[in-house]
Amino acid sequence: MFLGPTTLSNFTRAIDCEWLITNGLGGYASSTALNIHTRKYHGLLVAALNPPVKRHLLLSKIDEEVWVDDRMYPFYSQEFSNSVHPDGYKRLTGFALNPFPTFHYASAGVYLTKRLFMPYLENAVVVSYEVLNTLKQPIALCLKPLVNYRHFFEVTDKHECPFSFLQKPKPNGVILDIRPQTQTLALSSTDGHYTPGEGTWVEKACFRVDKSRGESYLDDNYLPGAFFIDLAPQEKKHFSLIATCGETDGATTSRPSNITEDTVRRIYLAAVHRRTTLIRDFYQRNAEAKEEEWLNWLILAADSFLVTRRSTGTQSVIAGYHWFEDWGRDALISLPGLTLITGRYGDAEEILRTFKQYLNNGLIPNRFPDQEGDTPVYDSVDTTLWFFNAILQYLKYTGNLAFVRKELWETLQKIIEEHINGTLFGIRLDDDGLLAHGPRLTWMDVSINGRPCTPREGKAVEIQALWYNALRLMETLATEFEGVDDAQRYKALAETAAESFNNKFWRYDRNCLFDVIQRDRHDFSLRPNQIIPVFLDFSMLDHSRRCQVVEAVWNELWGTYGLRSLSKSDPKYIGRYAGSFNDRDAAYHNGTVWTWLLGPFITAFLKVKHYDEDWRQFAFNQFMRPLFLEETYTAGLGTLSEIYDGDSPHNPKGCIAQAWSVAEPLRALLEDVLLKRPQYEKQVLPSSQ
């Protein structure tokens, strides 16, 4: 992927192109194609201090200056409230992801290439340089690291700064002890020397995106000193700067005294090898897929969300970059697309273990807050039910009943009993066999000033579908593990739910499903949640009703890059996700397009079309091609955004990289469009499904 002078000279366009690289711990490096930060979340080393959470900015950026005689040429830029200064971005001749972020600068006979990459499972970043001096006189290069120590939700004001840096100069670098914390930031170079500075601050960097979102947007960064590298006339040099984060006096991947270009090359080759292996293994497993650049990027994007959770020692899933933590709902919905279609069955098992370990009152955690770390939040009715579906999908791919029986079966039984008897947040089985729950417990969970925007209290449509799906899975597993009596009990519960669902949720006036029912009240909002009963393997609807639901969703909710969260004909519809925090929250589930829903929609659409070849080609061309071929190259480069405006032209919004936005379309592409069905699907699912 390459952006040349035409794109880069269009400031407005280029500043919206963002890149992201990750380290498997929840940490990352990210900025824009112009190398100008536009969010508080941007930085060269955002480290997860308690992986995958407690993310802190340690190295914001490195500013490069080229000195020819007494004249300085800046190869960097920073945006302030009223200007962009200096004008280094104008010296940028190219930006590439090949496969890592690479910047090409040229000015005054000096050519500088800057590449960034991260060692896997290390809180570290490497900035590699190639500098060519074509002049007949020597030049000096000055590298100025801007450092910080703040949670990435916050900004730093030097006048209220709760930390300080103690410098410990070393050969070719420095170790910064962060006081009163127990963290260190080690900076080292393979060439030149480090000179401590006077401890100045670069003040009031302005983050335009945060400002537009009504968030804190002015940040101060500390300049501890600088690295100096000399180049002789007509000399070319390769050198690198590495930043590592660790506990006090500890270091991490490398020490300033021993970093060499050979070390950097080994780190780089390992990073490249890991990426090429991910792509190679995908195509070896999925011969039906033709290699495409956009597909390669999505394969790599899928990997970026898989992280190690320190508290369990197992894998988890970051819901989205930059600001989301590992969310249970997102992880379990994303599990098939991130791990199963890619053959990473061990990772799938670890993710299931991660969330199982935190089971509480029959509920799987909804999320682990970034600043609280290991104390999960359980405010969700659907996360636990998606846990069942993730296990079902795992079985379809692996056939590994032994794993489920040994590690998960007892947990699944406990969950069902807790739901039948009643658990937290008003979640309980009602007399009609449907699952009742309190407000703000589904994925449409936003509130403004404590008031839910989409309360959905009562019995939400997708919750009943997931409950039925879970009961049918329990029937299947009980047949294998326990015997006929237990299986019949789960079957009876499922049949009662299905009968009530069909009697109470069908809208005869629109030939679709109500979104929520509550006692004698029905929510007539036409929302995409009704696609879930058609999408799931075990469905309560007959073929005729499935077809009508798909038709209604297609006609009313299709929004180019996914499904709208509310029909445009609804008075509550908001077509733009913009404005203040409250304005955005109001639109979040009331018209905004959600890309993850493309996966369930494609599955449901092709299911009712009996996977006819012409319809599969139609589905790719009409529903998938715009997303894959366009959006992979905009906003978050090489990945897919969280949401899009409901109104045309459907601008990307929210997180620049969202796990389920990548996972679900990718799964649907493989399973439904290319018909690469799971190996053990027929053994696990009854033929009637």
XYZ file of C-alpha atoms in Angstrom:
689
model
C 0.000 0.000 0.000
C 1.517 3.304 -1.081
C 0.407 6.926 -0.837
C 2.316 9.221 -3.167
C 2.678 12.985 -3.566
C -0.802 13.432 -5.050
C -2.499 12.049 -1.946
C -0.030 13.453 0.562
C -0.248 16.971 -0.861
C -3.981 16.921 -0.150
C -3.662 17.705 3.557
C -7.322 17.133 4.413
C -7.334 13.725 2.768
C -3.944 12.549 4.010
C -4.480 13.602 7.625
C -7.478 11.240 7.779
C -5.396 8.218 6.724
C -4.307 6.462 9.905
C -2.005 3.493 10.428
C -1.708 1.027 13.273
C 0.748 -1.690 14.273
C 0.276 -3.873 17.355
C 2.369 -6.096 19.595
C 0.028 -8.868 20.797
C -0.169 -7.366 24.291
C -2.745 -4.647 23.671
C 0.001 -2.105 23.008
C 0.508 -0.407 19.686
C 2.019 2.381 17.609
C -0.280 4.579 15.543
C -0.492 7.934 13.790
C -1.390 9.369 10.383
C 0.152 9.133 6.933
C 1.487 12.678 7.459
C 3.119 11.642 10.733
C 0.998 14.253 12.534
C -0.931 13.035 15.572
C -4.642 13.840 15.494
C -5.757 11.876 18.568
C -4.582 11.511 22.151
C -4.424 7.807 21.341
C -1.668 8.301 18.758
C 1.939 7.585 19.647
C 4.966 5.506 18.746
C 4.843 3.441 21.935
C 1.517 3.012 23.678
C 2.313 0.204 26.097
C -0.112 -2.120 27.882
C 1.340 -2.101 31.402
C -1.055 -4.835 32.554
C -1.666 -6.621 29.254
C -3.905 -6.062 27.481
C -5.055 -3.039 29.502
C -3.647 -0.131 31.511
C -2.389 1.380 28.274
C -0.070 4.337 28.621
C 1.645 6.625 26.148
C 5.408 6.582 26.726
C 6.950 7.678 23.428
C 4.793 10.152 21.545
C 7.009 10.768 18.533
C 10.532 11.358 17.270
C 11.165 14.660 15.533
C 13.940 14.638 12.923
C 16.027 17.672 12.005
C 18.650 17.760 9.251
C 21.388 20.355 9.706
C 23.370 21.607 6.711
C 25.898 24.160 7.867
C 23.850 26.373 10.165
C 20.532 25.783 8.455
C 17.964 23.383 9.851
C 15.494 21.401 7.713
C 12.666 19.867 9.765
C 11.388 16.463 8.644
C 8.509 16.515 11.104
C 5.337 18.450 11.891
C 3.017 19.013 14.807
C -0.431 20.556 14.830
C -1.142 23.306 17.331
C -4.386 25.201 17.900
C -3.833 27.721 15.109
C -1.215 26.154 12.869
C 0.778 23.153 11.744
C 4.423 23.769 12.577
C 7.014 23.184 11.312
C 6.257 22.262 7.700
C 8.098 18.942 7.560
C 5.061 17.185 6.110
C 5.677 19.147 2.903
C 8.970 17.248 2.540
C 7.144 13.929 2.665
C 7.340 12.267 -0.771
C 5.699 8.967 0.049
C 4.068 6.838 2.726
C 3.870 3.070 2.517
C 2.737 0.045 4.467
C 5.188 -2.534 3.187
C 4.267 -4.208 5.511
C 5.158 -1.634 8.181
C 4.624 2.157 8.230
C 7.360 3.751 6.129
C 7.854 7.468 5.517
C 9.959 8.879 2.673
C 11.294 12.440 3.002
C 13.491 14.526 0.703
C 14.893 18.041 1.007
C 18.092 19.967 0.235
C 19.819 16.922 -1.226
C 19.054 14.718 1.775
C 16.810 11.655 1.491
C 15.449 10.093 4.659
C 13.396 6.908 4.985
C 11.842 6.059 8.333
C 10.276 2.659 9.098
C 8.509 1.589 12.295
C 7.850 -1.911 13.616
C 7.173 -3.608 16.944
C 8.644 -6.823 18.359
C 5.873 -9.339 19.039
C 4.887 -9.658 22.706
C 7.180 -6.813 23.762
C 6.343 -3.296 24.881
C 8.864 -1.878 22.446
C 9.078 -0.073 19.124
C 11.890 0.158 16.595
C 12.323 3.214 14.370
C 14.712 2.341 11.551
C 16.329 4.977 9.358
C 18.060 5.069 6.003
C 19.610 8.471 5.274
C 21.381 9.431 2.059
C 23.450 12.600 1.924
C 23.982 13.529 -1.747
C 25.696 16.788 -0.835
C 29.422 17.411 -1.087
C 29.506 18.513 2.518
C 28.788 16.782 5.826
C 25.401 16.965 7.493
C 24.147 16.309 11.010
C 20.924 14.578 11.931
C 19.206 15.381 15.218
C 16.545 12.984 16.572
C 14.375 14.456 19.339
C 12.230 11.961 21.280
C 9.076 13.383 22.854
C 8.137 11.282 25.856
C 5.205 11.110 28.226
C 3.597 8.960 30.871
C -0.156 9.191 30.750
C -3.104 6.888 30.382
C -4.207 7.072 26.796
C -7.649 8.365 27.789
C -6.005 11.483 29.216
C -3.716 14.376 28.233
C -0.750 15.898 30.055
C -0.528 19.451 31.358
C 3.059 20.121 32.423
C 1.834 22.448 35.180
C -0.158 19.622 36.771
C 2.161 16.790 35.829
C 2.072 13.919 38.381
C 5.329 12.366 37.187
C 8.937 13.270 36.431
C 11.824 11.687 34.545
C 15.211 10.827 36.029
C 17.806 10.396 33.286
C 20.447 7.673 33.388
C 22.628 8.191 30.315
C 24.159 5.053 28.793
C 26.381 4.448 25.762
C 24.282 5.373 22.710
C 21.200 6.108 24.788
C 19.416 6.814 28.016
C 17.177 5.128 30.551
C 14.397 7.332 31.902
C 13.105 6.375 35.336
C 9.541 7.580 35.658
C 8.961 8.898 39.190
C 7.076 8.148 41.388
C 6.030 5.211 39.198
C 8.018 2.009 38.831
C 8.310 2.215 35.062
C 11.286 2.905 32.846
C 11.597 3.978 29.248
C 14.874 3.003 27.602
C 15.909 4.832 24.418
C 18.934 3.751 22.431
C 20.454 4.202 18.987
C 22.707 1.974 16.911
C 24.714 5.011 15.789
C 25.670 8.453 17.021
C 25.400 9.643 20.578
C 22.801 10.894 23.031
C 23.049 14.286 24.701
C 20.783 15.131 27.661
C 18.859 18.354 27.256
C 17.572 20.936 29.673
C 14.300 19.155 30.272
C 12.081 21.309 28.093
C 8.481 20.676 27.171
C 6.744 20.882 23.807
C 3.454 22.390 24.839
C -0.112 22.412 23.600
C -0.013 19.868 20.808
C -3.542 19.911 19.385
C -5.458 16.750 18.495
C -8.016 17.772 15.882
C -10.107 14.606 16.029
C -10.437 14.732 19.813
C -11.337 18.418 19.596
C -14.103 17.655 17.096
C -15.406 14.947 19.445
C -15.624 17.337 22.397
C -12.828 15.593 24.303
C -9.603 16.842 25.897
C -7.270 17.699 23.034
C -4.219 19.712 24.198
C -1.165 17.742 25.270
C 2.324 18.544 26.587
C 5.284 16.244 25.877
C 8.682 16.152 27.553
C 11.922 16.471 25.559
C 14.703 14.820 27.611
C 17.511 15.300 25.087
C 18.477 14.313 21.560
C 20.395 11.788 19.485
C 22.983 13.130 17.035
C 24.228 11.265 13.973
C 26.806 12.651 11.525
C 26.959 11.833 7.810
C 29.973 12.506 5.619
C 29.600 13.965 2.125
C 27.705 11.596 -0.202
C 27.367 8.996 2.564
C 24.447 6.622 3.151
C 23.736 5.360 6.648
C 21.421 2.791 8.184
C 20.708 3.124 11.884
C 17.850 2.571 14.310
C 16.383 3.907 17.501
C 14.623 1.493 19.816
C 12.337 2.378 22.704
C 11.514 -0.215 25.343
C 9.330 -0.092 28.422
C 9.839 -2.056 31.608
C 9.801 -2.054 35.378
C 12.250 0.158 37.232
C 15.761 -0.518 35.985
C 14.492 -3.313 34.039
C 14.601 -3.417 30.810
C 12.956 -5.239 28.139
C 13.917 -6.328 24.678
C 17.226 -4.432 24.523
C 19.590 -2.300 26.603
C 21.068 0.927 25.312
C 24.562 -0.561 25.621
C 24.072 -3.556 23.371
C 21.639 -2.640 20.616
C 23.157 -3.149 17.165
C 21.910 -3.104 13.593
C 22.249 -6.903 13.557
C 19.886 -7.064 16.523
C 17.451 -4.738 14.798
C 17.616 -6.779 11.615
C 16.775 -9.968 13.511
C 13.784 -8.259 15.140
C 12.651 -6.950 11.760
C 13.014 -10.295 9.978
C 11.106 -12.021 12.777
C 8.275 -9.498 12.419
C 8.191 -9.930 8.633
C 8.327 -13.724 8.937
C 5.409 -13.742 11.348
C 3.275 -11.733 8.949
C 4.166 -13.755 5.864
C 3.455 -16.958 7.798
C -0.013 -15.740 8.792
C -0.845 -14.993 5.162
C 0.687 -18.204 3.808
C -1.118 -20.381 6.349
C -4.448 -18.727 5.569
C -4.273 -19.521 1.858
C -3.017 -23.033 2.502
C -6.079 -23.657 4.657
C -8.478 -21.843 2.354
C -7.651 -22.820 -1.208
C -11.022 -21.423 -2.282
C -9.774 -17.898 -1.606
C -7.868 -16.097 -4.334
C -4.957 -14.074 -3.000
C -5.775 -10.374 -3.049
C -3.986 -7.436 -1.463
C -7.076 -6.346 0.447
C -7.550 -9.881 1.757
C -3.924 -10.030 2.880
C -4.486 -6.857 4.870
C -7.597 -8.289 6.524
C -5.731 -11.479 7.451
C -3.127 -9.348 9.201
C -5.809 -7.123 10.703
C -7.501 -10.169 12.235
C -4.266 -11.002 14.023
C -3.949 -7.498 15.483
C -6.895 -8.009 17.847
C -5.597 -11.216 19.452
C -3.783 -10.397 22.682
C -2.410 -12.068 25.778
C -4.217 -11.376 29.066
C -1.767 -11.357 31.964
C -4.379 -12.126 34.632
C -5.246 -15.478 33.058
C -2.184 -16.273 30.982
C -4.476 -16.897 28.033
C -5.593 -15.187 24.854
C -8.229 -12.486 24.667
C -9.545 -10.079 22.042
C -9.208 -6.305 21.943
C -12.587 -5.090 20.705
C -11.169 -2.127 18.807
C -8.278 0.274 18.464
C -7.642 2.653 19.818
C -9.748 2.858 22.950
C -11.658 -0.391 23.498
C -10.520 -3.059 25.943
C -11.115 -6.790 25.673
C -14.890 -7.051 25.593
C -16.594 -10.407 26.056
C -19.364 -9.783 23.551
C -17.012 -8.576 20.838
C -14.513 -11.345 21.522
C -17.082 -14.114 21.264
C -18.776 -12.739 18.156
C -15.356 -12.249 16.566
C -13.939 -15.628 17.569
C -14.912 -17.539 14.392
C -13.506 -14.886 12.038
C -10.331 -14.268 14.030
C -9.417 -17.834 14.951
C -11.515 -20.573 13.361
C -11.342 -19.690 9.674
C -7.620 -19.066 10.170
C -7.041 -22.424 11.856
C -5.944 -20.921 15.175
C -7.920 -23.414 17.226
C -5.583 -23.191 20.209
C -6.200 -19.450 20.387
C -9.956 -20.079 20.221
C -9.698 -22.462 23.170
C -7.700 -19.916 25.158
C -10.256 -17.175 24.513
C -13.015 -19.464 25.774
C -10.919 -20.241 28.859
C -10.258 -16.546 29.471
C -13.906 -15.615 29.777
C -14.938 -18.836 31.491
C -12.511 -18.079 34.342
C -14.444 -14.929 35.226
C -17.912 -16.524 35.285
C -20.034 -14.873 37.977
C -23.672 -15.643 38.802
C -23.991 -17.418 35.494
C -22.697 -14.446 33.510
C -19.638 -14.061 31.298
C -17.878 -10.656 31.654
C -18.927 -7.929 29.285
C -15.576 -6.126 29.476
C -12.417 -5.450 31.466
C -12.151 -1.656 32.033
C -8.758 -0.338 30.948
C -8.066 1.664 34.078
C -9.420 -0.905 36.555
C -7.528 -3.745 34.895
C -8.669 -7.150 36.135
C -12.050 -6.246 37.652
C -14.610 -7.194 35.008
C -18.004 -5.666 34.335
C -20.980 -7.982 33.821
C -23.674 -5.595 32.563
C -24.777 -7.672 29.591
C -27.448 -10.235 28.829
C -26.126 -11.366 25.449
C -22.398 -11.869 26.098
C -23.042 -15.122 27.947
C -25.298 -16.376 25.165
C -22.693 -15.537 22.519
C -20.363 -17.752 24.590
C -22.588 -20.705 23.674
C -22.538 -19.779 20.001
C -18.749 -19.449 20.013
C -18.504 -22.977 21.428
C -20.901 -24.234 18.760
C -18.776 -22.686 16.020
C -15.638 -24.149 17.611
C -17.195 -27.613 17.486
C -18.176 -27.181 13.847
C -14.536 -26.522 12.964
C -12.743 -28.936 15.300
C -15.192 -31.643 16.333
C -13.364 -31.544 19.669
C -16.075 -32.712 22.040
C -13.419 -33.835 24.520
C -12.285 -30.240 25.113
C -15.848 -29.030 25.592
C -16.713 -31.871 27.940
C -13.581 -31.495 30.063
C -13.341 -27.709 30.288
C -16.701 -26.155 29.448
C -19.622 -28.521 29.976
C -20.028 -27.924 33.713
C -19.840 -24.168 33.124
C -22.534 -24.333 30.451
C -24.837 -26.283 32.754
C -24.365 -23.726 35.539
C -25.137 -20.866 33.185
C -28.413 -22.369 32.035
C -29.561 -23.051 35.595
C -28.655 -19.519 36.739
C -30.670 -18.076 33.862
C -33.646 -20.290 34.596
C -33.607 -19.385 38.293
C -32.787 -15.723 37.711
C -29.513 -13.852 37.991
C -28.234 -10.266 38.025
C -29.856 -7.317 36.218
C -33.298 -8.927 36.103
C -32.150 -11.688 33.759
C -34.510 -14.645 34.201
C -36.571 -17.192 32.333
C -40.196 -16.063 32.146
C -43.229 -18.320 32.270
C -43.570 -18.189 28.482
C -40.124 -19.718 27.998
C -38.545 -16.467 26.836
C -35.659 -14.706 28.542
C -36.508 -11.442 30.310
C -33.912 -8.835 31.212
C -33.448 -5.288 32.438
C -32.597 -2.173 30.408
C -29.310 -1.397 28.674
C -28.024 -4.963 28.676
C -27.870 -5.696 24.955
C -25.223 -4.518 22.498
C -27.327 -1.374 22.034
C -26.305 -0.170 25.474
C -25.549 3.567 25.286
C -27.000 5.991 27.822
C -26.940 9.781 28.133
C -26.883 11.191 31.661
C -27.935 7.808 32.989
C -30.860 7.480 30.597
C -30.579 4.657 28.030
C -30.834 5.770 24.405
C -32.146 2.340 23.443
C -33.287 0.751 26.744
C -34.718 -2.430 25.153
C -35.944 -3.623 28.538
C -38.125 -6.710 28.508
C -37.407 -9.362 25.893
C -35.166 -8.319 23.014
C -35.467 -10.226 19.765
C -31.838 -11.357 19.384
C -31.683 -12.423 23.039
C -34.476 -14.922 22.451
C -32.715 -16.223 19.353
C -29.454 -16.644 21.256
C -31.250 -18.318 24.168
C -32.902 -20.806 21.831
C -29.585 -21.424 20.073
C -27.955 -22.101 23.454
C -30.684 -24.540 24.496
C -30.381 -26.482 21.261
C -26.618 -26.679 21.720
C -27.212 -27.986 25.246
C -29.596 -30.589 23.857
C -26.922 -31.705 21.394
C -24.191 -31.850 24.039
C -26.388 -33.539 26.641
C -27.128 -36.274 24.125
C -23.373 -36.876 23.893
C -22.430 -36.366 27.543
C -25.405 -37.175 29.776
C -28.226 -39.070 28.139
C -31.731 -38.795 26.770
C -33.433 -37.354 29.868
C -31.187 -34.303 30.120
C -31.340 -33.766 26.380
C -35.142 -33.915 26.439
C -35.255 -31.259 29.152
C -33.263 -28.812 27.054
C -35.328 -29.725 24.008
C -38.560 -28.962 25.858
C -37.250 -25.591 27.000
C -36.264 -24.781 23.424
C -39.636 -25.803 22.005
C -41.485 -23.641 24.529
C -39.290 -20.677 23.636
C -39.838 -21.201 19.909
C -43.607 -21.387 20.237
C -43.804 -18.214 22.319
C -41.365 -16.414 20.058
C -43.369 -17.093 16.914
C -46.627 -16.159 18.623
C -45.384 -12.907 20.162
C -42.632 -11.466 17.954
C -44.084 -11.662 14.452
C -45.249 -8.363 12.929
C -47.982 -9.201 10.470
C -48.221 -5.578 9.319
C -44.612 -5.529 8.057
C -43.812 -9.245 7.799
C -40.833 -8.941 10.112
C -40.040 -9.136 13.827
C -40.624 -6.775 16.718
C -37.394 -5.525 18.232
C -38.524 -5.869 21.863
C -41.654 -7.007 23.650
C -42.475 -6.067 27.236
C -45.614 -7.385 28.837
C -48.309 -6.084 26.497
C -46.106 -3.476 24.802
C -44.176 -3.981 21.596
C -41.285 -1.982 20.154
C -42.089 -1.328 16.498
C -38.603 0.040 15.711
C -37.257 -1.703 12.637
C -33.737 -2.646 13.671
C -31.102 -5.130 12.463
C -31.307 -7.290 15.589
C -33.952 -9.397 13.877
C -31.362 -10.750 11.436
C -29.795 -12.752 14.294
C -32.683 -15.290 14.486
C -32.080 -16.066 10.799
C -28.290 -16.016 11.058
C -27.855 -18.465 13.941
C -27.514 -22.188 13.214
C -30.558 -23.061 15.304
C -33.449 -20.863 14.191
C -36.977 -20.599 15.549
C -38.362 -19.306 12.233
C -39.635 -21.322 9.301
C -38.218 -20.712 5.834
C -41.002 -18.352 4.784
C -40.516 -16.060 7.754
C -36.738 -16.153 7.384
C -37.111 -14.938 3.806
C -39.409 -12.105 4.854
C -37.051 -10.953 7.613
C -34.106 -10.900 5.205
C -36.163 -8.923 2.693
C -37.235 -6.365 5.309
C -33.689 -5.886 6.592
C -32.293 -5.585 3.067
C -34.884 -3.018 1.994
C -34.925 -0.949 5.176
C -31.479 -1.181 6.736
C -28.809 -1.790 4.114
C -26.181 0.991 4.285
C -23.361 0.173 1.812
C -20.818 -0.939 4.450
C -23.173 -2.804 6.764
C -26.613 -2.454 8.318
C -28.155 0.677 9.764
C -29.065 0.373 13.407
C -32.499 1.879 12.719
C -34.676 2.350 9.661
C -34.456 5.757 7.980
C -38.249 5.947 8.107
C -38.229 5.966 11.915
C -38.637 9.420 13.547
C -35.800 8.510 15.920
C -33.353 8.007 13.025
C -30.123 10.067 13.132
C -28.078 9.910 9.951
C -24.815 11.475 11.094
C -22.542 10.264 13.862
C -21.054 13.650 14.732
C -21.044 16.515 17.210
C -20.716 16.375 20.975
C -20.318 13.233 23.032
C -24.063 13.171 23.695
C -24.876 13.830 20.039
C -22.732 10.897 18.972
C -24.175 8.609 21.610
C -27.691 9.482 20.475
C -26.808 8.416 16.922
C -24.752 5.355 17.866
C -27.627 2.868 17.718
C -30.240 5.043 16.020
C -29.169 5.030 12.395
C -25.405 4.538 12.400
C -24.185 1.755 10.088
C -22.483 -1.184 11.807
C -20.050 -3.225 9.730
C -20.065 -6.313 11.946
C -23.699 -6.897 11.019
C -22.622 -7.504 7.426
C -21.515 -10.992 8.509
C -24.853 -12.140 9.959
C -26.694 -10.484 7.062
C -24.634 -12.264 4.383
C -25.120 -15.588 6.164
C -28.866 -15.058 6.501
C -29.203 -13.768 2.930
C -27.423 -16.722 1.350
C -29.073 -19.199 3.687
C -32.528 -18.274 2.375
C -31.136 -18.264 -1.193
C -29.903 -21.837 -0.625
C -26.324 -20.718 -1.364
C -27.072 -20.531 -5.082
C -23.893 -19.686 -7.016
C -25.371 -16.644 -8.750
C -26.639 -15.258 -5.456
C -23.243 -15.831 -3.845
C -21.597 -13.792 -6.591
C -24.303 -11.162 -6.211
C -23.718 -10.984 -2.461
C -20.003 -10.399 -2.921
C -20.408 -7.761 -5.629
C -23.243 -5.842 -3.988
C -22.620 -6.250 -0.283
C -18.917 -6.953 0.191
C -16.880 -5.465 -2.625
C -17.335 -1.792 -1.575
C -16.192 -2.582 1.962
C -13.229 -4.759 1.065
C -11.925 -2.878 -1.954
C -12.521 0.670 -0.705
C -12.584 0.821 3.058
C -9.447 -1.258 3.569
C -7.604 1.699 2.010
C -9.261 4.568 3.901
C -9.447 5.719 7.540
C -7.617 2.869 9.292
C -5.299 1.692 6.521
C -5.291 -2.074 6.122
C -8.182 -2.647 8.508
C -11.897 -1.811 8.891
C -13.651 0.858 10.935
C -16.141 0.329 13.710
C -19.071 2.277 12.236
C -20.180 4.535 9.377
C -22.658 7.363 9.054
C -26.163 6.182 8.295
C -26.526 8.815 5.580
C -24.566 8.792 2.344
C -21.623 8.970 1.725
C -21.339 6.818 4.857
C -18.128 8.301 6.244
C -16.110 6.035 8.570
C -16.455 6.832 12.266
C -15.583 5.403 15.663
C -12.566 3.163 16.084
C -10.303 2.934 13.047
C -9.903 -0.818 13.612
C -12.690 -2.954 15.075
C -12.414 -6.686 15.735
C -15.907 -7.737 14.722
C -15.882 -5.389 11.701
C -12.987 -7.458 10.370
C -13.971 -10.856 11.737
C -17.605 -11.187 10.707
C -17.302 -10.062 7.045
C -14.185 -12.238 6.734
C -16.024 -15.254 8.150
C -19.013 -14.710 5.866
C -16.719 -14.381 2.852
C -15.147 -17.771 3.557
C -18.116 -19.727 4.856
C -20.978 -18.332 2.808
C -19.676 -16.708 -0.370
C -16.793 -19.102 -1.067
C -18.631 -21.997 0.617
C -15.672 -23.128 2.702
C -17.884 -24.836 5.246
C -16.605 -26.003 8.648
C -15.244 -29.541 8.535
C -17.492 -31.022 11.242
C -20.609 -28.971 10.550
C -22.737 -31.909 9.405
C -21.772 -33.999 12.414
C -22.619 -31.218 14.866
C -25.791 -29.794 13.338
C -28.975 -31.751 12.619
C -29.729 -32.018 8.910
C -32.930 -30.015 9.415
C -30.829 -26.934 10.107
